[in-house]
Short mmCIF file of C-alpha atoms and ligand atoms in Angstrom, two decimals:
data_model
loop_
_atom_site.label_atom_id
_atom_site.label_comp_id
_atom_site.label_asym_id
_atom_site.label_seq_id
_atom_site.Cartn_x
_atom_site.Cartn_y
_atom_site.Cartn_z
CA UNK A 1 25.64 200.09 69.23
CA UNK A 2 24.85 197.43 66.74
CA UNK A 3 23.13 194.50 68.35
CA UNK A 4 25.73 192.08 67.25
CA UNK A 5 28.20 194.19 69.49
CA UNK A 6 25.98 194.34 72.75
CA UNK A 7 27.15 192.25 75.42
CA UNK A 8 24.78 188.81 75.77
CA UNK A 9 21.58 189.64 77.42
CA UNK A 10 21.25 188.22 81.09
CA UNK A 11 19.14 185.04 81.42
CA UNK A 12 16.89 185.40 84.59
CA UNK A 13 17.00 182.61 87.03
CA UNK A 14 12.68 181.85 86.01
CA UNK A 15 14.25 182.34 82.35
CA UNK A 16 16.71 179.38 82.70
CA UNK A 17 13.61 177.42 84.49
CA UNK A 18 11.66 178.10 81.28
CA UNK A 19 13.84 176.78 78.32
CA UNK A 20 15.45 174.26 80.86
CA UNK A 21 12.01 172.77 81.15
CA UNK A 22 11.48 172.72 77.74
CA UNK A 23 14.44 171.52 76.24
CA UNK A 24 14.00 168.45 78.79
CA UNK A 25 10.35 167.96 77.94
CA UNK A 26 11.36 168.00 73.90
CA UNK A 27 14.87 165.98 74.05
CA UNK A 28 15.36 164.32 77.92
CA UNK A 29 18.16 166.75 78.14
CA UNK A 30 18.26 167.57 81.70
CA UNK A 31 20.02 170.75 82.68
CA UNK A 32 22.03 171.80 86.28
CA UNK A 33 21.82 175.85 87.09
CA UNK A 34 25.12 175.92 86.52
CA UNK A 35 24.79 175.32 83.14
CA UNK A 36 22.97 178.88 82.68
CA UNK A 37 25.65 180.52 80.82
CA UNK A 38 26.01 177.58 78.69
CA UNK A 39 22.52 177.73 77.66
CA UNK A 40 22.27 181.73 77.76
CA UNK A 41 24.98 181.70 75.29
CA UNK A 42 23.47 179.30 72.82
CA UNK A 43 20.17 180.79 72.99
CA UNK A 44 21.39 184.16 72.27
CA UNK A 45 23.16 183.28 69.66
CA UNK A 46 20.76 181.94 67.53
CA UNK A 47 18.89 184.57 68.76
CA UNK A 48 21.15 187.02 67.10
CA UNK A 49 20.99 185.31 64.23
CA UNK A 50 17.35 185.51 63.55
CA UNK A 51 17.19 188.74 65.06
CA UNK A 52 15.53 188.89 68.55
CA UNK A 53 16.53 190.53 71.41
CA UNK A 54 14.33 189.14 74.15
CA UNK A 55 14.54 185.56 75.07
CA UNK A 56 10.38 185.43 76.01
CA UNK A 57 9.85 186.81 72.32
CA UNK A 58 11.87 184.20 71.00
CA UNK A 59 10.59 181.50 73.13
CA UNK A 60 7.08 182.38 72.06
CA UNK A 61 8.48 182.72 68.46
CA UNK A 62 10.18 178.89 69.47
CA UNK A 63 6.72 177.39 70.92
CA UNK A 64 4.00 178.73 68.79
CA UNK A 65 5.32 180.53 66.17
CA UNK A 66 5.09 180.17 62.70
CA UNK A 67 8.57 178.84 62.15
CA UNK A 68 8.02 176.76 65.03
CA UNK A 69 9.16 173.34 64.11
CA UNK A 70 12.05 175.10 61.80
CA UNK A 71 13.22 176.78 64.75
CA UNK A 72 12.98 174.29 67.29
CA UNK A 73 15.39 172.04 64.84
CA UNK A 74 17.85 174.66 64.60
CA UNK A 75 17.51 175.62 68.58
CA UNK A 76 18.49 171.83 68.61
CA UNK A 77 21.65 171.74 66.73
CA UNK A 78 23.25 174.49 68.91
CA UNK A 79 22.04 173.09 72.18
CA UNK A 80 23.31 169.57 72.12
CA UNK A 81 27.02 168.15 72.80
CA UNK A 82 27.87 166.64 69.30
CA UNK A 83 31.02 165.85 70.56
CA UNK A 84 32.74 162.24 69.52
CA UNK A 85 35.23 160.63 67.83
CA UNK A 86 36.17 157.12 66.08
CA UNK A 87 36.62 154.53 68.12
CA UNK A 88 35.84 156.61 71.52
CA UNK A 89 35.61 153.97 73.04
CA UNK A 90 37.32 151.27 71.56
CA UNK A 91 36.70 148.30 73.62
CA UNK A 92 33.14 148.79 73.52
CA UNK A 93 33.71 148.43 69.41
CA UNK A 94 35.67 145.69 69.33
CA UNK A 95 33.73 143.81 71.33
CA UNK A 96 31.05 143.98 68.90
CA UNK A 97 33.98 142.67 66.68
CA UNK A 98 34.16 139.95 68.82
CA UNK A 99 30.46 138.99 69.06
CA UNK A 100 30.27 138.99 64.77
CA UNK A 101 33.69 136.92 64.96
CA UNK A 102 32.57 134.58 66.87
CA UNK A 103 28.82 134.19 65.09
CA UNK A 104 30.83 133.61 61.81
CA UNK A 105 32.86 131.10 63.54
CA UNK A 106 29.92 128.92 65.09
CA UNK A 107 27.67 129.62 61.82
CA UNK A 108 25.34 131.52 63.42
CA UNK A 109 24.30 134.49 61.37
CA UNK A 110 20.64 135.31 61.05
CA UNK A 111 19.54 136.73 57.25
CA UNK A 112 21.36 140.03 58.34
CA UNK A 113 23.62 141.47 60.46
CA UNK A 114 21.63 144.50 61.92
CA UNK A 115 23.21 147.31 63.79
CA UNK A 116 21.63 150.81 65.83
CA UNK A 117 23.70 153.56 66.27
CA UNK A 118 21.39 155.84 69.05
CA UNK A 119 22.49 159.33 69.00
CA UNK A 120 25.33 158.78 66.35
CA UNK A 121 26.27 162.70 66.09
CA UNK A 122 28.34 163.32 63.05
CA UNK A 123 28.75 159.94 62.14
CA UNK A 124 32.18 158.71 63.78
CA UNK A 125 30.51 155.82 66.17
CA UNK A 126 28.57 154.11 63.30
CA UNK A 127 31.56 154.19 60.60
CA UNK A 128 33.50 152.64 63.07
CA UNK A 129 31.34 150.56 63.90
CA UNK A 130 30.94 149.65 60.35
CA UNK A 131 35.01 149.65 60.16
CA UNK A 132 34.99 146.45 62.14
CA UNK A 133 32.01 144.64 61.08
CA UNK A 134 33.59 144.87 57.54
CA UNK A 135 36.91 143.39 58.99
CA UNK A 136 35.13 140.74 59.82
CA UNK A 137 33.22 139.76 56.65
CA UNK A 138 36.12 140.50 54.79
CA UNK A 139 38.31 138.37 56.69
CA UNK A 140 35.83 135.22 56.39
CA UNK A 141 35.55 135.94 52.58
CA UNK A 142 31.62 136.24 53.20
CA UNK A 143 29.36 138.68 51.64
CA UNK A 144 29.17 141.50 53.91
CA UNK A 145 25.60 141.42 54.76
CA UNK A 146 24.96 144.10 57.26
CA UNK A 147 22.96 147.50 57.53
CA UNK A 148 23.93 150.45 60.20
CA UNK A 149 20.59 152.28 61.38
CA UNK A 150 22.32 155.34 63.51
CA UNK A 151 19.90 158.30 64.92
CA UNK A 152 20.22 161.34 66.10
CA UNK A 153 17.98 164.64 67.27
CA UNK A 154 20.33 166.96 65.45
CA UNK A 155 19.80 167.63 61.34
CA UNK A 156 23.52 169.32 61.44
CA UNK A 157 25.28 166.15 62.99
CA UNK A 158 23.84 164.22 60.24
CA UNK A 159 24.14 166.21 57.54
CA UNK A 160 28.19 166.29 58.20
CA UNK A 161 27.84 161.98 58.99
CA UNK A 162 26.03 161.42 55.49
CA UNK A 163 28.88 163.09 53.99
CA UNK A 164 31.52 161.42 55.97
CA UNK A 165 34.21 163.91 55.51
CA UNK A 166 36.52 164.50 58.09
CA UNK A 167 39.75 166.47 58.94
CA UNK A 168 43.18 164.96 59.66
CA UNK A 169 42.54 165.69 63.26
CA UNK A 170 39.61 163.33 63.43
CA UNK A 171 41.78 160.22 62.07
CA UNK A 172 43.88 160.71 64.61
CA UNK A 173 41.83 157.37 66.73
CA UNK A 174 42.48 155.08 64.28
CA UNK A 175 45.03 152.79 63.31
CA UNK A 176 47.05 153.32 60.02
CA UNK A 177 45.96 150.50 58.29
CA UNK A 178 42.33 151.75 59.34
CA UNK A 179 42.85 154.79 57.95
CA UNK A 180 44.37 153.12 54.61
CA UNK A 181 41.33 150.43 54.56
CA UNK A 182 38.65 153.06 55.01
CA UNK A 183 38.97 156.88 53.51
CA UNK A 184 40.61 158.29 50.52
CA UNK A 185 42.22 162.07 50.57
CA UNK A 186 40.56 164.77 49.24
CA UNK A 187 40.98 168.37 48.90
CA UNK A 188 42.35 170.64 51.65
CA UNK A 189 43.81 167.98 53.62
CA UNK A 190 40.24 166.06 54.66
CA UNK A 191 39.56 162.43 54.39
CA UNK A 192 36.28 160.63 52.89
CA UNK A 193 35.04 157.77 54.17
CA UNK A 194 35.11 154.83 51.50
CA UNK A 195 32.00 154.92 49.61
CA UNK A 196 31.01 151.03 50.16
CA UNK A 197 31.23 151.63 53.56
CA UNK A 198 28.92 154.47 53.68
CA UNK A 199 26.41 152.89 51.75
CA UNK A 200 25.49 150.79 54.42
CA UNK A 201 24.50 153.17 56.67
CA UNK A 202 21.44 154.87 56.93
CA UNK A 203 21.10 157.82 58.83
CA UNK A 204 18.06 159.33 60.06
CA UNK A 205 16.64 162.21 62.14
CA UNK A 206 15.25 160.66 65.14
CA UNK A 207 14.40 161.87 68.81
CA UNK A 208 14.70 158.89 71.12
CA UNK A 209 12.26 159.90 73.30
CA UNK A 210 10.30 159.09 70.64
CA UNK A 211 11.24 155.75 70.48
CA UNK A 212 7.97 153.48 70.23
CA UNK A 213 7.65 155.71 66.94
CA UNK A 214 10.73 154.81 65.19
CA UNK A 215 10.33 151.89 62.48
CA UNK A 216 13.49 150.15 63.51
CA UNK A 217 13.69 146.50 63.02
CA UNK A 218 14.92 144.19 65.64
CA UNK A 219 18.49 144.25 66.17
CA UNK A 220 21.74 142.54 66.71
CA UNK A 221 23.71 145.19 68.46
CA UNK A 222 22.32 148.29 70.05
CA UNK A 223 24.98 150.75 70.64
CA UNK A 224 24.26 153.52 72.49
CA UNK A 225 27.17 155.39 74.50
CA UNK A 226 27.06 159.35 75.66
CA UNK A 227 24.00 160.17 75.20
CA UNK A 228 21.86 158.97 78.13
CA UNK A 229 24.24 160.48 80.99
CA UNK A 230 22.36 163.58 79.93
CA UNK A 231 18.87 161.78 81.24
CA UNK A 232 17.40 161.26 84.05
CA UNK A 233 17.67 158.15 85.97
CA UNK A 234 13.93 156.59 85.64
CA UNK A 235 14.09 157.91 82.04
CA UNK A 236 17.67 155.67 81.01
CA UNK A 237 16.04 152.89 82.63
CA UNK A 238 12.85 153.13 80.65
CA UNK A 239 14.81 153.87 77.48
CA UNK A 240 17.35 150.61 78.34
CA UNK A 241 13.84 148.58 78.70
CA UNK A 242 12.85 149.96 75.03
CA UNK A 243 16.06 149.04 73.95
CA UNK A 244 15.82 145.44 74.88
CA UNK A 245 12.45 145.28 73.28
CA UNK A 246 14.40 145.71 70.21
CA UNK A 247 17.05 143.24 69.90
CA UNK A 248 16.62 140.20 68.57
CA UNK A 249 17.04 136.92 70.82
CA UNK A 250 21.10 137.21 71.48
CA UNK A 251 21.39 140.53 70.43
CA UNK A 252 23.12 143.26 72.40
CA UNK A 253 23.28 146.49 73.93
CA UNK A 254 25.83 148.38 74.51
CA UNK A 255 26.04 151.59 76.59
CA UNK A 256 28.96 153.13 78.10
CA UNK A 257 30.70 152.38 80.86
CA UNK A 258 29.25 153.83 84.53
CA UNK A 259 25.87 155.55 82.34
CA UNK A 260 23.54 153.22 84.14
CA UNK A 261 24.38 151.60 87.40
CA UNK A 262 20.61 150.50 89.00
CA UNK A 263 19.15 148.86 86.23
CA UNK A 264 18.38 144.96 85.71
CA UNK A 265 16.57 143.45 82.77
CA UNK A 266 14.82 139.98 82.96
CA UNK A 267 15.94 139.49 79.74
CA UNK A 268 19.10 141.03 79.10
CA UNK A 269 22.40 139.57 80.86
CA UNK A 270 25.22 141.81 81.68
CA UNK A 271 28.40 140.54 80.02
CA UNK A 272 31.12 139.94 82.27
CA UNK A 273 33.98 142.32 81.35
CA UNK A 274 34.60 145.19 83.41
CA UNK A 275 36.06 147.15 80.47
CA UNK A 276 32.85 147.35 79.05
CA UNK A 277 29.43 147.81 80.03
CA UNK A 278 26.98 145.69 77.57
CA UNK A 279 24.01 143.39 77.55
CA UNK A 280 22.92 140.14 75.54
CA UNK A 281 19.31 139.35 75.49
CA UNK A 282 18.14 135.96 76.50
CA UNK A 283 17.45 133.58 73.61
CA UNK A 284 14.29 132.50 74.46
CA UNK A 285 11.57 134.55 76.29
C1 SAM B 301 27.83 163.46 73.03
S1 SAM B 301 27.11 162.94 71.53
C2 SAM B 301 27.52 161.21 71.54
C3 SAM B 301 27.89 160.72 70.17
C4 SAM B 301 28.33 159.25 70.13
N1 SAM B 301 27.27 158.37 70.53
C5 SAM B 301 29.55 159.03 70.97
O1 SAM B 301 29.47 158.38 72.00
O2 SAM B 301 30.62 159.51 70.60
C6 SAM B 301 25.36 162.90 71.97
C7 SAM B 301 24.45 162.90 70.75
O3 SAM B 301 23.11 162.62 71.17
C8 SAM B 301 22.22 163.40 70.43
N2 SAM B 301 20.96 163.55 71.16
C9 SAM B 301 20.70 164.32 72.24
N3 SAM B 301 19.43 164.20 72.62
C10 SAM B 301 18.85 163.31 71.77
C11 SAM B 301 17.57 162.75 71.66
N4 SAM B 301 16.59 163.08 72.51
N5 SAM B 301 17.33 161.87 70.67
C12 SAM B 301 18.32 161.52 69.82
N6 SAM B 301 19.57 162.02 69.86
C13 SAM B 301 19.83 162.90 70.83
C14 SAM B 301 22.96 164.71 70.21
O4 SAM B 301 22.46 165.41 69.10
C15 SAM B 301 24.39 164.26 70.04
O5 SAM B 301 24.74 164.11 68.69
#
């Protein structure tokens, strides 16, 4: 029987153990055994894809091999949840709305307006992100002045977010007049996000873990939502301490609601609205 056709090959118990471990020692991913068939199924197929039939073979071919780093990228892709949409959670976006409103009303814009989308997937968060920061210049009749930084570990999810094409399905989140304002039609029924818009992003392949490596200026908003529930606690915590590190005086973070509940910052001040769960750092420190 043609490999293709053979049923999935069982992944041991110390097998799961093994690229567990190392998919939380590369990415922070952490894993629960009853995730096994998850992973099993993701490892083999990419494994049937490049055409091994053991999963030690492949995770020496993974590790050490020649492809190594190749691999490990495309291992990647498959094995993380790119799932998101626009405005998943919209109060957490519109507060950031809010923040830039309210700057432009009290004069208080720095040079620019400087934004981090952490773990951005396929590009949804930081368009609409971008969607309402561009409201809000607009609306003021100011030069829009802002730049989206927005991250992620996986090469696919921004490969399809630098093109910003999308199916009818994924408008389905916004409001008409956002999806008037912000894409244009194209062939086979999918929408492109409006050029000027894109061009202030920048996305880039980065592994937070990482972190002290990435050459990210301070910021104004950090934005970081469904992507550390798959940490560990003491590892969030240390990541939410790097974050602060990198916000400018009265910047903020924002994470989603519930991902961290035991962490305090002597510098960062939760803001009081249950709907959301974000931080402003002090102004002076
Ligand atoms: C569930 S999606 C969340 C997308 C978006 N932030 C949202 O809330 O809709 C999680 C994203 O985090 C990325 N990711 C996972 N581990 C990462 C890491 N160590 N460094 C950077 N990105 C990572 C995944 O590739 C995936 O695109």
């Amino acid at each position: 029987m043609a490999w293709s056709l053979q049923a999935l090959p069982e992944l041991s118990e110390a097998q799961f153990e093994q690229w567990s471990k190392l998919l939380e020692e590369r990415t922070g991913i952490q894993l629960a055994s009853r995730q096994r068939p998850f992973l099993q199924t993701q490892i083999a197929m990419r494994m049937r894809e490049v055409g091994y039939e053991d999963y030690g073979r492949y995770f020496d071919e993974v590790v050490s091999g020649e492809q190594s780093v190749m691999e490990w990228s495309r291992l990647v892709d498959q094995l993380v949840v790119k799932e998101t949409s626009f405005f998943r959670h919209r109060p957490s976006i519109e507060y950031v709305r809010d923040l830039l409103q309210e700057r432009i009303n009290n004069q208080d814009l720095s040079r620019s307006f400087d934004v981090w989308s952490v773990g951005c997937a396929t590009g949804e968060e930081p368009y609409s992100l971008a969607m309402v920061i561009n409201d809000c210049f607009e609306l003021a009749a100011l030069d829009p002045y802002y730049g989206i930084t927005a991250t992620d570990i996986s090469l696919l999810a921004l490969g399809q977010a630098r093109q910003g094409d999308y199916t009818v399905r994924k408008l389905e989140q916004l409001k008409p007049q956002e999806r008037q304002r912000y894409f244009r039609e194209t062939e086979g029924g999918h929408y492109r996000i409006d050029a000027a818009l894109r061009d202030r992003l920048c996305f880039s392949q980065g592994n937070i873990l990482q972190i002290t490596d990435m050459p990210v200026a301070k910021m104004d908003v950090i934005f970081c939502q469904n992507l550390l529930v798959y940490f560990r606690r003491w590892r969030r915590r240390e990541l939410l301490n790097a974050f602060v590190e990198r916000l400018k005086p009265g910047g903020v973070l924002v994470i989603g609601l519930g991902e961290v509940v035991d962490w305090e910052h002597q510098y960062a001040q939760r803001v009081r609205d249950k709907n959301i769960q974000a931080y402003i750092r002090s102004r002076a420190d």
